C-alpha positions as a printed Julia matrix, in Angstrom:
356×3 Matrix{Float64}:
 -50.33   -4.45   19.38
 -53.41   -6.66   19.95
 -54.84   -4.14   22.44
 -54.3    -1.35   19.89
 -56.43   -3.14   17.32
 -59.09   -4.25   19.8
 -60.05   -0.6    20.25
 -60.87   -0.39   16.54
 -63.23   -3.34   16.33
 -63.66   -6.24   13.94
 -62.63   -4.41   10.78
 -59.29   -3.51   12.27
 -58.76   -7.1    13.37
 -59.43   -8.3     9.82
 -56.94   -5.77    8.5
 -54.4    -6.96   11.03
 -54.83  -10.58    9.99
 -54.5    -9.56    6.35
 -51.24   -7.78    7.1
 -49.93  -10.82    8.98
 -50.69  -12.99    5.97
 -49.06  -10.52    3.6
 -45.96  -10.02    5.75
 -43.98  -12.98    4.35
 -44.64  -11.73    0.82
 -43.58   -8.19    1.7
 -40.48   -9.46    3.48
 -39.67  -11.65    0.52
 -39.87   -8.66   -1.81
 -37.59   -6.65    0.43
 -35.07   -9.5     0.63
 -35.15   -9.83   -3.13
 -34.32   -6.15   -3.54
 -31.4    -6.53   -1.12
 -29.97   -9.42   -3.08
 -30.48   -8.31   -6.65
 -31.28   -4.63   -6.31
 -29.17   -1.53   -5.86
 -26.83   -2.75   -3.13
 -23.22   -3.91   -2.99
 -21.69   -5.18    0.25
 -17.94   -4.48    0.34
 -15.37   -5.86    2.81
 -12.03   -4.06    2.54
  -8.95   -3.11    4.54
  -9.33   -0.14    6.88
  -8.49    3.26    5.36
  -8.03    1.68    1.95
 -10.31    3.78   -0.23
 -11.08    7.46   -0.68
 -14.53    7.84    0.97
 -15.55   10.42   -1.62
 -15.33    7.74   -4.3
 -17.9     5.58   -2.51
 -20.3     8.5    -2.6
 -19.48    9.21   -6.25
 -20.13    5.59   -7.21
 -23.5     5.69   -5.49
 -24.43    8.91   -7.3
 -23.31    7.65  -10.72
 -24.9     4.21  -10.51
 -27.69    4.42   -7.96
 -26.15    1.4    -6.22
 -25.93    1.74   -2.43
 -22.59    0.72   -0.9
 -22.58   -1.09    2.44
 -18.95   -0.87    3.52
 -17.15   -2.89    6.23
 -13.45   -3.3     7.06
 -11.09   -6.0     8.3
  -7.6    -5.79    9.87
  -5.77   -8.84    8.5
  -6.0   -11.32    5.65
  -6.59  -14.04    8.21
  -9.6   -12.2     9.63
 -10.97  -11.93    6.12
 -10.52  -15.65    5.47
 -12.24  -16.71    8.68
 -15.19  -14.42    8.03
 -15.74  -15.61    4.46
 -15.11  -19.28    5.24
 -17.55  -19.25    8.15
 -20.29  -17.78    6.0
 -21.09  -15.48    8.9
 -21.61  -12.46    6.66
 -22.82  -11.93    3.11
 -20.3    -9.85    1.19
 -20.28   -9.16   -2.54
 -16.75   -7.8    -2.91
 -13.52   -8.33   -0.97
  -9.88   -7.24   -1.29
  -7.46  -10.0    -0.23
  -3.7    -9.9    -0.67
  -1.96  -12.19   -3.14
  -1.32  -15.28   -1.01
  -4.73  -15.06    0.66
  -6.52  -14.79   -2.68
  -4.7   -17.95   -3.73
  -5.76  -19.69   -0.52
  -9.39  -18.63   -0.92
  -9.42  -19.75   -4.52
  -8.11  -23.2    -3.53
 -10.78  -23.42   -0.83
 -13.53  -22.76   -3.38
 -14.51  -19.46   -1.76
 -14.37  -17.26   -4.87
 -16.55  -16.67   -7.92
 -15.12  -16.34  -11.41
 -15.34  -12.73  -12.57
 -17.22  -11.78  -15.74
 -14.66   -9.48  -17.33
 -17.16   -8.47  -20.0
 -18.76   -6.46  -17.19
 -15.44   -4.74  -16.49
 -14.38   -2.95  -19.7
 -11.97   -0.77  -17.68
  -9.87   -3.89  -17.2
  -8.11   -2.68  -20.36
  -6.37   -0.05  -18.23
  -4.68   -2.65  -15.98
  -1.1    -3.2   -17.16
  -0.39   -6.67  -18.52
   2.58   -7.15  -16.18
   0.17   -7.23  -13.24
  -2.05   -9.94  -14.74
  -1.68  -13.73  -14.61
   0.36  -13.54  -11.42
   1.07  -16.64   -9.34
  -1.91  -15.95   -7.06
  -4.3   -16.04  -10.06
  -2.39  -17.65  -12.96
  -5.49  -18.09  -15.14
  -6.72  -14.55  -14.4
 -10.26  -15.66  -13.64
 -10.79  -14.55  -10.06
  -9.29  -11.11   -9.5
  -8.67   -7.54  -10.64
  -5.5    -5.82   -9.34
  -6.11   -2.9    -6.96
  -2.77   -1.78   -5.47
   0.77   -3.09   -5.16
   3.85   -2.17   -3.19
   7.07   -3.23   -1.54
   8.4    -3.69    1.98
  11.5    -1.76    3.0
  13.28    0.18    5.7
  12.27    3.68    6.75
  15.05    5.4     8.67
  15.49    8.75   10.38
  18.41   10.65    8.86
  19.0    12.58   12.08
  19.57    9.31   13.97
  21.16    7.09   11.33
  24.42    8.48    9.91
  25.54    5.52    7.83
  24.48    4.13    4.48
  21.29    2.12    4.71
  21.22   -0.51    1.97
  20.94   -3.86    3.75
  18.61   -5.66    6.14
  21.76   -6.18    8.28
  21.33   -2.73    9.84
  18.33   -4.04   11.77
  20.75   -6.28   13.68
  23.24   -3.56   14.67
  23.8    -3.03   18.39
  24.09    0.72   17.74
  20.31    0.87   17.35
  19.31   -1.16   20.41
  15.68   -0.44   21.38
  15.46    1.94   18.44
  14.12   -0.5    15.82
  10.51   -1.22   14.88
   9.63   -4.59   13.37
   6.29   -5.77   12.01
   4.12   -7.86   14.28
   3.56  -10.25   11.39
   4.74  -13.82   11.01
   5.3   -13.84    7.27
   6.72  -10.31    7.01
   9.23  -10.79    9.82
  10.34  -14.22    8.63
  10.62  -12.85    5.09
  13.3   -10.44    6.29
  15.16  -13.2     8.14
  15.05  -15.48    5.1
  15.84  -12.94    2.37
  18.73  -11.55    4.43
  20.37  -14.98    4.21
  19.57  -15.39    0.52
  16.65  -17.76    1.0
  13.14  -17.69   -0.46
  10.56  -15.94    1.69
   8.33  -18.95    0.91
  10.9   -21.45    2.21
   9.75  -24.75    3.66
  13.28  -25.94    4.42
  13.69  -26.73    8.09
  17.32  -25.65    8.26
  16.63  -22.31    6.54
  13.73  -21.51    8.82
  15.83  -22.46   11.85
  18.52  -19.98   10.78
  15.98  -17.22   10.23
  14.37  -17.92   13.6
  17.74  -17.85   15.36
  18.49  -14.47   13.78
  15.12  -13.05   14.81
  15.66  -14.26   18.38
  19.12  -12.64   18.38
  17.54   -9.41   17.14
  14.78   -9.47   19.78
  16.61   -7.37   22.45
  17.3    -4.65   19.87
  13.65   -4.21   18.91
  11.68   -1.41   20.53
   8.31   -2.93   19.53
   6.55   -5.28   17.13
   3.71   -3.32   15.56
   1.86   -2.74   12.29
  -0.45    0.27   12.0
   1.3     2.3    14.72
   4.73    2.15   13.06
   4.0     5.02   10.71
   3.03    7.49   13.44
   6.01    6.59   15.62
   8.41    7.27   12.77
   6.63   10.5    11.83
   7.08   11.66   15.44
  10.87   10.99   15.38
  10.53    8.34   18.08
  12.64    5.59   16.49
  15.62    5.35   14.18
  14.64    2.42   11.95
  11.44    0.66   10.97
  10.2    -2.01    8.59
   7.33   -0.47    6.64
   5.06   -0.95    3.64
   5.88    1.43    0.8
   2.47    3.1     0.85
   2.8     3.95    4.54
   6.33    5.14    3.8
   5.03    7.57    1.17
   2.83    9.29    3.76
   5.51    9.18    6.45
   8.09   10.85    4.21
   5.58   13.53    3.2
   4.95   14.39    6.84
   8.53   14.23    8.1
  11.47   15.39    5.99
  13.9    13.57    8.29
  12.76   10.22    6.96
  13.95    8.16    4.0
  12.92    4.8     2.5
  15.11    2.12    0.98
  14.62   -1.34   -0.51
  17.56   -3.39    0.81
  20.01   -4.82   -1.69
  19.23   -8.43   -0.7
  15.71   -7.98   -2.09
  12.26   -7.79   -0.61
   8.62   -8.8    -0.75
   6.54   -7.33   -3.56
   2.89   -7.61   -2.71
  -0.4    -7.29   -4.56
  -3.94   -6.6    -3.34
  -6.82   -7.41   -5.67
 -10.59   -7.26   -5.87
 -12.37  -10.61   -5.71
 -15.97  -11.8    -5.4
 -16.93  -14.35   -2.71
 -18.69  -17.54   -3.77
 -22.44  -17.11   -3.86
 -22.33  -13.3    -3.74
 -25.92  -12.06   -3.97
 -25.04   -8.9    -5.87
 -22.29  -10.09   -8.2
 -23.12   -7.7   -11.04
 -23.07   -4.75   -8.66
 -19.68   -5.91   -7.4
 -18.41   -6.01  -10.97
 -19.82   -2.52  -11.54
 -17.86   -1.29   -8.52
 -14.66   -2.94   -9.75
 -15.15   -1.34  -13.15
 -15.66    2.06  -11.52
 -12.52    1.71   -9.39
 -10.51    0.64  -12.47
 -11.24    3.85  -14.37
  -8.01    5.87  -14.76
  -9.34    9.1   -13.25
 -10.84    7.23  -10.31
  -7.67    5.19   -9.79
  -5.63    8.4    -9.66
  -7.92   10.05   -7.09
  -7.81    6.92   -4.95
  -4.03    6.49   -5.19
  -3.42   10.11   -4.27
  -5.57    9.62   -1.18
  -4.2     6.19   -0.16
  -0.52    6.52   -1.14
  -0.03    3.06   -2.62
   1.04    2.17   -6.15
  -1.3     1.64   -9.09
  -1.11   -1.37  -11.44
  -2.01    0.93  -14.31
   0.06    3.25  -16.49
  -3.1     5.12  -17.49
  -4.02    5.68  -13.84
  -0.46    6.65  -12.96
  -0.36    9.24  -15.78
  -3.4    10.93  -14.24
  -1.5    11.5   -10.98
   0.38   14.71  -10.14
   3.97   14.65  -11.38
   5.52   14.55   -7.9
   3.65   11.31   -7.17
   4.33    9.73  -10.57
   8.05   10.3   -10.09
   8.2     9.31   -6.42
  10.76    6.46   -6.2
   9.12    5.18   -3.02
   5.73    4.66   -4.66
   7.1     3.75   -8.09
  10.64    2.38   -7.65
  12.8     1.24  -10.54
  12.31   -2.47   -9.88
  15.06   -3.35  -12.36
  17.52   -2.09   -9.74
  16.31   -4.63   -7.18
  18.04   -7.98   -7.47
  15.32  -10.01   -5.84
  11.59   -9.38   -5.64
   9.33  -12.17   -4.43
   5.63  -12.38   -3.63
   4.19  -14.45   -0.82
   2.56  -17.76   -1.69
  -0.13  -19.6     0.22
   1.76  -22.03    2.46
  -1.25  -24.22    3.18
  -0.86  -26.33    6.32
   2.8   -25.28    6.56
   1.57  -21.9     7.81
   1.26  -23.54   11.23
   5.03  -24.13   11.27
   5.7   -20.45   10.58
   3.25  -19.39   13.29
   4.84  -21.67   15.88
   8.34  -20.47   15.05
   7.22  -16.84   15.25
   5.53  -17.41   18.6
   8.8   -18.77   19.93
  10.52  -15.56   18.82
   7.91  -13.37   20.51
   8.15  -15.4    23.74
  11.86  -14.76   24.18
Protein backbone atom coordinates (compact mmCIF):
# COMPACT_ATOMS: atom_id res chain seq x y z
CA UNK A 1 0.00 0.00 0.00
CA UNK A 2 2.88 2.40 0.77
CA UNK A 3 4.49 1.66 -2.62
CA UNK A 4 1.15 2.36 -4.32
CA UNK A 5 0.99 5.84 -2.84
CA UNK A 6 4.68 6.61 -3.38
CA UNK A 7 4.03 6.56 -7.13
CA UNK A 8 1.53 9.39 -6.71
CA UNK A 9 3.76 11.81 -4.83
CA UNK A 10 3.33 14.01 -1.78
CA UNK A 11 -0.34 14.83 -2.30
CA UNK A 12 -1.26 11.18 -2.29
CA UNK A 13 0.77 10.63 0.87
CA UNK A 14 -1.11 13.46 2.58
CA UNK A 15 -4.40 11.93 1.51
CA UNK A 16 -3.28 8.58 2.86
CA UNK A 17 -2.39 10.08 6.23
CA UNK A 18 -5.74 11.85 6.31
CA UNK A 19 -7.54 8.58 5.68
CA UNK A 20 -5.55 6.87 8.43
CA UNK A 21 -6.58 9.59 10.85
CA UNK A 22 -10.20 9.38 9.78
CA UNK A 23 -10.34 5.57 9.90
CA UNK A 24 -11.21 5.29 13.62
CA UNK A 25 -14.07 7.75 13.11
CA UNK A 26 -15.37 5.87 10.08
CA UNK A 27 -15.07 2.54 11.89
CA UNK A 28 -16.85 4.01 14.88
CA UNK A 29 -19.73 5.13 12.68
CA UNK A 30 -19.99 1.69 11.13
CA UNK A 31 -19.96 0.01 14.54
CA UNK A 32 -22.66 2.39 15.73
CA UNK A 33 -24.88 1.44 12.80
CA UNK A 34 -24.35 -2.26 13.59
CA UNK A 35 -25.40 -1.78 17.18
CA UNK A 36 -28.31 0.60 16.88
CA UNK A 37 -29.14 0.49 13.18
CA UNK A 38 -31.12 -1.89 11.02
CA UNK A 39 -29.73 -5.20 12.29
CA UNK A 40 -30.98 -7.94 14.58
CA UNK A 41 -28.78 -10.91 15.48
CA UNK A 42 -30.89 -14.01 16.16
CA UNK A 43 -29.75 -17.31 17.71
CA UNK A 44 -32.38 -20.04 17.34
CA UNK A 45 -32.80 -23.80 17.08
CA UNK A 46 -32.02 -25.35 13.70
CA UNK A 47 -34.98 -25.59 11.30
CA UNK A 48 -37.18 -23.67 13.73
CA UNK A 49 -38.53 -20.88 11.55
CA UNK A 50 -39.98 -20.55 8.06
CA UNK A 51 -37.12 -18.88 6.10
CA UNK A 52 -39.62 -16.90 4.03
CA UNK A 53 -40.68 -15.07 7.18
CA UNK A 54 -37.15 -13.81 7.79
CA UNK A 55 -37.19 -12.30 4.32
CA UNK A 56 -40.67 -10.86 4.86
CA UNK A 57 -39.61 -9.23 8.13
CA UNK A 58 -36.63 -7.63 6.42
CA UNK A 59 -38.84 -6.29 3.63
CA UNK A 60 -41.50 -4.93 5.99
CA UNK A 61 -39.14 -3.30 8.49
CA UNK A 62 -35.87 -2.67 6.69
CA UNK A 63 -34.10 -4.48 9.53
CA UNK A 64 -31.48 -6.99 8.38
CA UNK A 65 -31.58 -10.38 10.12
CA UNK A 66 -28.31 -12.13 10.94
CA UNK A 67 -29.42 -15.66 11.76
CA UNK A 68 -27.45 -18.40 13.57
CA UNK A 69 -28.52 -21.75 15.05
CA UNK A 70 -27.69 -23.96 18.02
CA UNK A 71 -28.34 -27.67 18.69
CA UNK A 72 -29.08 -27.84 22.42
CA UNK A 73 -30.12 -25.59 25.28
CA UNK A 74 -26.78 -26.26 26.90
CA UNK A 75 -24.92 -25.02 23.82
CA UNK A 76 -27.01 -21.86 23.95
CA UNK A 77 -26.22 -21.29 27.62
CA UNK A 78 -22.48 -21.71 27.19
CA UNK A 79 -22.41 -19.34 24.23
CA UNK A 80 -24.37 -16.58 25.98
CA UNK A 81 -22.61 -17.01 29.33
CA UNK A 82 -19.17 -16.84 27.73
CA UNK A 83 -20.01 -13.61 25.95
CA UNK A 84 -18.33 -15.07 22.89
CA UNK A 85 -20.99 -13.76 20.52
CA UNK A 86 -23.30 -10.75 20.48
CA UNK A 87 -26.88 -11.88 19.96
CA UNK A 88 -30.01 -9.76 20.26
CA UNK A 89 -32.62 -12.51 20.37
CA UNK A 90 -32.57 -16.14 21.52
CA UNK A 91 -35.09 -18.96 21.90
CA UNK A 92 -34.40 -21.10 24.99
CA UNK A 93 -36.68 -23.80 26.35
CA UNK A 94 -38.52 -23.35 29.63
CA UNK A 95 -35.96 -24.68 32.13
CA UNK A 96 -33.06 -23.03 30.31
CA UNK A 97 -34.80 -19.67 30.25
CA UNK A 98 -35.25 -20.00 34.01
CA UNK A 99 -31.56 -20.84 34.42
CA UNK A 100 -30.45 -17.90 32.27
CA UNK A 101 -32.73 -15.55 34.15
CA UNK A 102 -31.24 -16.67 37.49
CA UNK A 103 -27.75 -16.16 36.08
CA UNK A 104 -28.56 -12.56 35.13
CA UNK A 105 -28.17 -13.25 31.41
CA UNK A 106 -31.50 -11.81 30.23
CA UNK A 107 -32.96 -8.36 29.66
CA UNK A 108 -36.47 -7.44 30.73
CA UNK A 109 -38.70 -7.09 27.67
CA UNK A 110 -40.55 -3.86 26.92
CA UNK A 111 -43.99 -5.24 26.14
CA UNK A 112 -45.16 -1.82 24.99
CA UNK A 113 -43.03 -2.54 21.92
CA UNK A 114 -44.87 -5.84 21.38
CA UNK A 115 -48.57 -5.00 20.92
CA UNK A 116 -49.14 -8.43 19.32
CA UNK A 117 -48.58 -9.91 22.76
CA UNK A 118 -52.36 -9.58 23.06
CA UNK A 119 -52.68 -12.61 20.78
CA UNK A 120 -50.78 -14.90 23.18
CA UNK A 121 -53.26 -16.93 25.24
CA UNK A 122 -53.25 -16.15 28.96
CA UNK A 123 -52.79 -19.83 29.87
CA UNK A 124 -49.29 -19.69 28.37
CA UNK A 125 -48.21 -16.64 30.39
CA UNK A 126 -46.77 -16.45 33.92
CA UNK A 127 -45.45 -20.00 33.69
CA UNK A 128 -42.98 -21.36 36.24
CA UNK A 129 -40.01 -20.49 34.00
CA UNK A 130 -41.05 -16.79 33.96
CA UNK A 131 -43.56 -16.31 36.80
CA UNK A 132 -43.48 -12.50 36.63
CA UNK A 133 -43.72 -12.50 32.81
CA UNK A 134 -40.90 -10.02 32.38
CA UNK A 135 -38.36 -11.91 30.32
CA UNK A 136 -40.08 -13.93 27.61
CA UNK A 137 -42.71 -14.25 24.89
CA UNK A 138 -44.02 -17.78 24.13
CA UNK A 139 -43.08 -19.16 20.71
CA UNK A 140 -44.09 -22.84 20.52
CA UNK A 141 -45.12 -25.62 22.88
CA UNK A 142 -45.55 -29.36 22.66
CA UNK A 143 -45.50 -32.73 24.36
CA UNK A 144 -43.30 -35.82 24.39
CA UNK A 145 -44.87 -39.15 23.50
CA UNK A 146 -44.50 -42.45 21.72
CA UNK A 147 -44.61 -42.80 17.95
CA UNK A 148 -45.25 -46.40 16.91
CA UNK A 149 -45.52 -48.26 13.63
CA UNK A 150 -48.93 -49.92 13.32
CA UNK A 151 -47.56 -52.60 11.01
CA UNK A 152 -45.08 -53.70 13.70
CA UNK A 153 -47.01 -53.05 16.90
CA UNK A 154 -50.30 -54.96 17.16
CA UNK A 155 -51.25 -54.15 20.73
CA UNK A 156 -52.70 -51.11 22.42
CA UNK A 157 -50.10 -48.44 23.05
CA UNK A 158 -51.09 -46.36 26.07
CA UNK A 159 -48.23 -46.71 28.56
CA UNK A 160 -44.51 -46.06 28.77
CA UNK A 161 -44.26 -49.73 29.84
CA UNK A 162 -44.25 -50.84 26.19
CA UNK A 163 -40.73 -49.45 25.84
CA UNK A 164 -39.59 -52.17 28.25
CA UNK A 165 -41.21 -55.12 26.44
CA UNK A 166 -38.87 -57.87 25.26
CA UNK A 167 -41.03 -58.26 22.13
CA UNK A 168 -39.47 -55.08 20.75
CA UNK A 169 -35.82 -55.83 21.48
CA UNK A 170 -33.53 -53.67 19.31
CA UNK A 171 -36.62 -52.08 17.80
CA UNK A 172 -36.95 -49.10 20.16
CA UNK A 173 -35.54 -45.59 19.77
CA UNK A 174 -34.88 -43.49 22.86
CA UNK A 175 -33.76 -39.88 23.07
CA UNK A 176 -30.08 -39.22 23.64
CA UNK A 177 -31.03 -36.70 26.30
CA UNK A 178 -30.47 -36.87 30.03
CA UNK A 179 -33.60 -35.06 31.16
CA UNK A 180 -35.94 -36.55 28.54
CA UNK A 181 -34.88 -40.14 29.18
CA UNK A 182 -34.96 -39.79 32.96
CA UNK A 183 -38.35 -38.08 32.69
CA UNK A 184 -39.77 -41.27 31.17
CA UNK A 185 -38.19 -43.43 33.87
CA UNK A 186 -39.52 -41.19 36.63
CA UNK A 187 -43.02 -40.54 35.28
CA UNK A 188 -43.49 -44.25 34.55
CA UNK A 189 -43.10 -44.90 38.28
CA UNK A 190 -45.33 -42.00 39.27
CA UNK A 191 -42.53 -39.64 40.25
CA UNK A 192 -41.90 -36.02 39.30
CA UNK A 193 -39.66 -35.54 36.28
CA UNK A 194 -37.90 -32.88 38.40
CA UNK A 195 -37.21 -35.31 41.25
CA UNK A 196 -34.18 -34.80 43.46
CA UNK A 197 -34.92 -37.85 45.61
CA UNK A 198 -32.00 -40.26 45.57
CA UNK A 199 -34.15 -43.37 45.84
CA UNK A 200 -36.46 -42.29 43.00
CA UNK A 201 -33.58 -41.50 40.70
CA UNK A 202 -31.95 -44.83 41.56
CA UNK A 203 -35.13 -46.67 40.54
CA UNK A 204 -35.38 -44.75 37.28
CA UNK A 205 -31.72 -45.39 36.52
CA UNK A 206 -32.11 -49.12 37.22
CA UNK A 207 -35.07 -49.25 34.83
CA UNK A 208 -33.15 -47.43 32.10
CA UNK A 209 -30.22 -49.83 32.51
CA UNK A 210 -32.63 -52.78 32.28
CA UNK A 211 -34.07 -51.27 29.10
CA UNK A 212 -30.64 -50.67 27.53
CA UNK A 213 -30.38 -54.02 25.63
CA UNK A 214 -33.79 -53.42 24.05
CA UNK A 215 -32.85 -50.03 22.59
CA UNK A 216 -31.76 -49.87 18.97
CA UNK A 217 -30.20 -46.40 19.40
CA UNK A 218 -30.19 -43.23 21.48
CA UNK A 219 -30.73 -40.34 19.08
CA UNK A 220 -32.52 -37.00 18.70
CA UNK A 221 -32.79 -35.46 15.23
CA UNK A 222 -32.42 -38.76 13.36
CA UNK A 223 -35.37 -40.45 15.11
CA UNK A 224 -37.95 -38.88 12.84
CA UNK A 225 -36.38 -40.12 9.60
CA UNK A 226 -35.86 -43.64 10.94
CA UNK A 227 -39.52 -43.91 11.87
CA UNK A 228 -40.65 -42.43 8.55
CA UNK A 229 -38.59 -45.11 6.78
CA UNK A 230 -40.28 -47.96 8.75
CA UNK A 231 -36.99 -48.92 10.36
CA UNK A 232 -38.15 -49.22 13.98
CA UNK A 233 -41.32 -50.15 15.82
CA UNK A 234 -41.34 -47.60 18.66
CA UNK A 235 -39.75 -44.24 19.35
CA UNK A 236 -39.86 -41.45 21.90
CA UNK A 237 -40.51 -38.25 19.96
CA UNK A 238 -41.45 -34.60 20.32
CA UNK A 239 -45.00 -33.88 19.16
CA UNK A 240 -43.90 -31.47 16.43
CA UNK A 241 -41.61 -34.07 14.88
CA UNK A 242 -44.44 -36.58 15.24
CA UNK A 243 -46.77 -34.33 13.22
CA UNK A 244 -44.38 -34.41 10.27
CA UNK A 245 -43.63 -38.12 10.66
CA UNK A 246 -47.33 -39.04 10.61
CA UNK A 247 -47.91 -36.86 7.55
CA UNK A 248 -45.17 -38.67 5.66
CA UNK A 249 -45.95 -42.23 6.77
CA UNK A 250 -49.52 -43.44 7.27
CA UNK A 251 -48.26 -46.46 9.22
CA UNK A 252 -47.34 -44.27 12.17
CA UNK A 253 -49.37 -43.13 15.17
CA UNK A 254 -48.62 -40.93 18.20
CA UNK A 255 -49.81 -41.34 21.77
CA UNK A 256 -49.30 -39.55 25.08
CA UNK A 257 -48.95 -42.36 27.65
CA UNK A 258 -51.52 -42.57 30.42
CA UNK A 259 -48.91 -42.02 33.16
CA UNK A 260 -48.37 -38.49 31.84
CA UNK A 261 -45.57 -36.69 30.09
CA UNK A 262 -43.43 -33.60 29.75
CA UNK A 263 -45.11 -30.50 28.37
CA UNK A 264 -42.49 -28.09 27.12
CA UNK A 265 -42.37 -24.44 26.10
CA UNK A 266 -39.93 -22.50 23.93
CA UNK A 267 -39.91 -18.72 24.21
CA UNK A 268 -38.22 -15.65 22.78
CA UNK A 269 -35.84 -13.85 25.14
CA UNK A 270 -33.30 -11.04 24.86
CA UNK A 271 -29.73 -11.52 26.17
CA UNK A 272 -28.36 -9.04 28.68
CA UNK A 273 -26.70 -6.11 26.98
CA UNK A 274 -28.21 -6.82 23.55
CA UNK A 275 -27.06 -4.04 21.22
CA UNK A 276 -30.24 -4.05 19.14
CA UNK A 277 -32.92 -4.64 21.76
CA UNK A 278 -35.64 -2.64 20.00
CA UNK A 279 -35.04 -4.54 16.78
CA UNK A 280 -35.32 -7.79 18.71
CA UNK A 281 -38.65 -6.63 20.13
CA UNK A 282 -39.78 -5.69 16.62
CA UNK A 283 -38.97 -9.22 15.47
CA UNK A 284 -40.86 -10.76 18.39
CA UNK A 285 -43.84 -8.56 17.60
CA UNK A 286 -43.72 -9.64 13.95
CA UNK A 287 -43.55 -13.34 14.86
CA UNK A 288 -46.48 -12.92 17.29
CA UNK A 289 -48.86 -11.66 14.60
CA UNK A 290 -51.60 -14.27 14.02
CA UNK A 291 -51.09 -14.61 10.26
CA UNK A 292 -47.34 -14.92 10.70
CA UNK A 293 -47.71 -17.42 13.54
CA UNK A 294 -49.95 -19.57 11.33
CA UNK A 295 -47.50 -19.56 8.40
CA UNK A 296 -44.67 -20.47 10.75
CA UNK A 297 -46.59 -23.23 12.54
CA UNK A 298 -47.66 -24.80 9.26
CA UNK A 299 -44.01 -24.89 8.19
CA UNK A 300 -42.55 -26.08 11.53
CA UNK A 301 -45.29 -28.43 12.76
CA UNK A 302 -45.26 -27.41 16.43
CA UNK A 303 -48.13 -26.01 18.47
CA UNK A 304 -48.98 -22.33 18.83
CA UNK A 305 -49.64 -20.63 22.19
CA UNK A 306 -52.30 -18.53 20.50
CA UNK A 307 -55.95 -19.19 19.67
CA UNK A 308 -55.86 -16.38 17.10
CA UNK A 309 -52.85 -17.93 15.38
CA UNK A 310 -54.38 -21.40 15.55
CA UNK A 311 -57.62 -20.16 13.94
CA UNK A 312 -55.59 -18.95 10.95
CA UNK A 313 -54.30 -22.48 10.32
CA UNK A 314 -55.91 -24.94 7.89
CA UNK A 315 -58.65 -27.00 9.52
CA UNK A 316 -56.74 -30.29 9.31
CA UNK A 317 -53.93 -28.79 11.39
CA UNK A 318 -56.22 -27.05 13.89
CA UNK A 319 -57.98 -30.34 14.57
CA UNK A 320 -54.86 -32.52 14.63
CA UNK A 321 -54.83 -34.25 18.05
CA UNK A 322 -51.06 -34.68 17.85
CA UNK A 323 -50.38 -30.95 17.52
CA UNK A 324 -53.32 -29.84 19.67
CA UNK A 325 -54.23 -32.69 22.05
CA UNK A 326 -57.05 -32.48 24.55
CA UNK A 327 -54.81 -31.94 27.56
CA UNK A 328 -57.73 -32.49 29.94
CA UNK A 329 -57.49 -36.18 29.04
CA UNK A 330 -53.90 -36.40 30.27
CA UNK A 331 -53.64 -37.09 33.98
CA UNK A 332 -50.20 -35.63 34.46
CA UNK A 333 -48.41 -32.91 32.51
CA UNK A 334 -45.22 -31.45 33.93
CA UNK A 335 -42.65 -28.99 32.62
CA UNK A 336 -38.95 -29.25 33.29
CA UNK A 337 -37.44 -26.95 35.91
CA UNK A 338 -33.89 -25.72 36.15
CA UNK A 339 -32.16 -28.20 38.47
CA UNK A 340 -29.19 -25.94 39.21
CA UNK A 341 -26.15 -27.83 40.48
CA UNK A 342 -28.25 -31.00 40.77
CA UNK A 343 -28.04 -31.28 36.98
CA UNK A 344 -24.61 -32.85 37.52
CA UNK A 345 -26.25 -35.75 39.38
CA UNK A 346 -28.61 -36.40 36.47
CA UNK A 347 -25.73 -36.26 33.98
CA UNK A 348 -23.63 -38.73 35.97
CA UNK A 349 -26.53 -41.16 36.33
CA UNK A 350 -27.28 -40.93 32.61
CA UNK A 351 -23.64 -41.53 31.71
CA UNK A 352 -23.74 -44.70 33.77
CA UNK A 353 -26.74 -45.85 31.75
CA UNK A 354 -25.03 -45.14 28.44
CA UNK A 355 -21.87 -46.97 29.57
CA UNK A 356 -23.67 -50.25 30.20
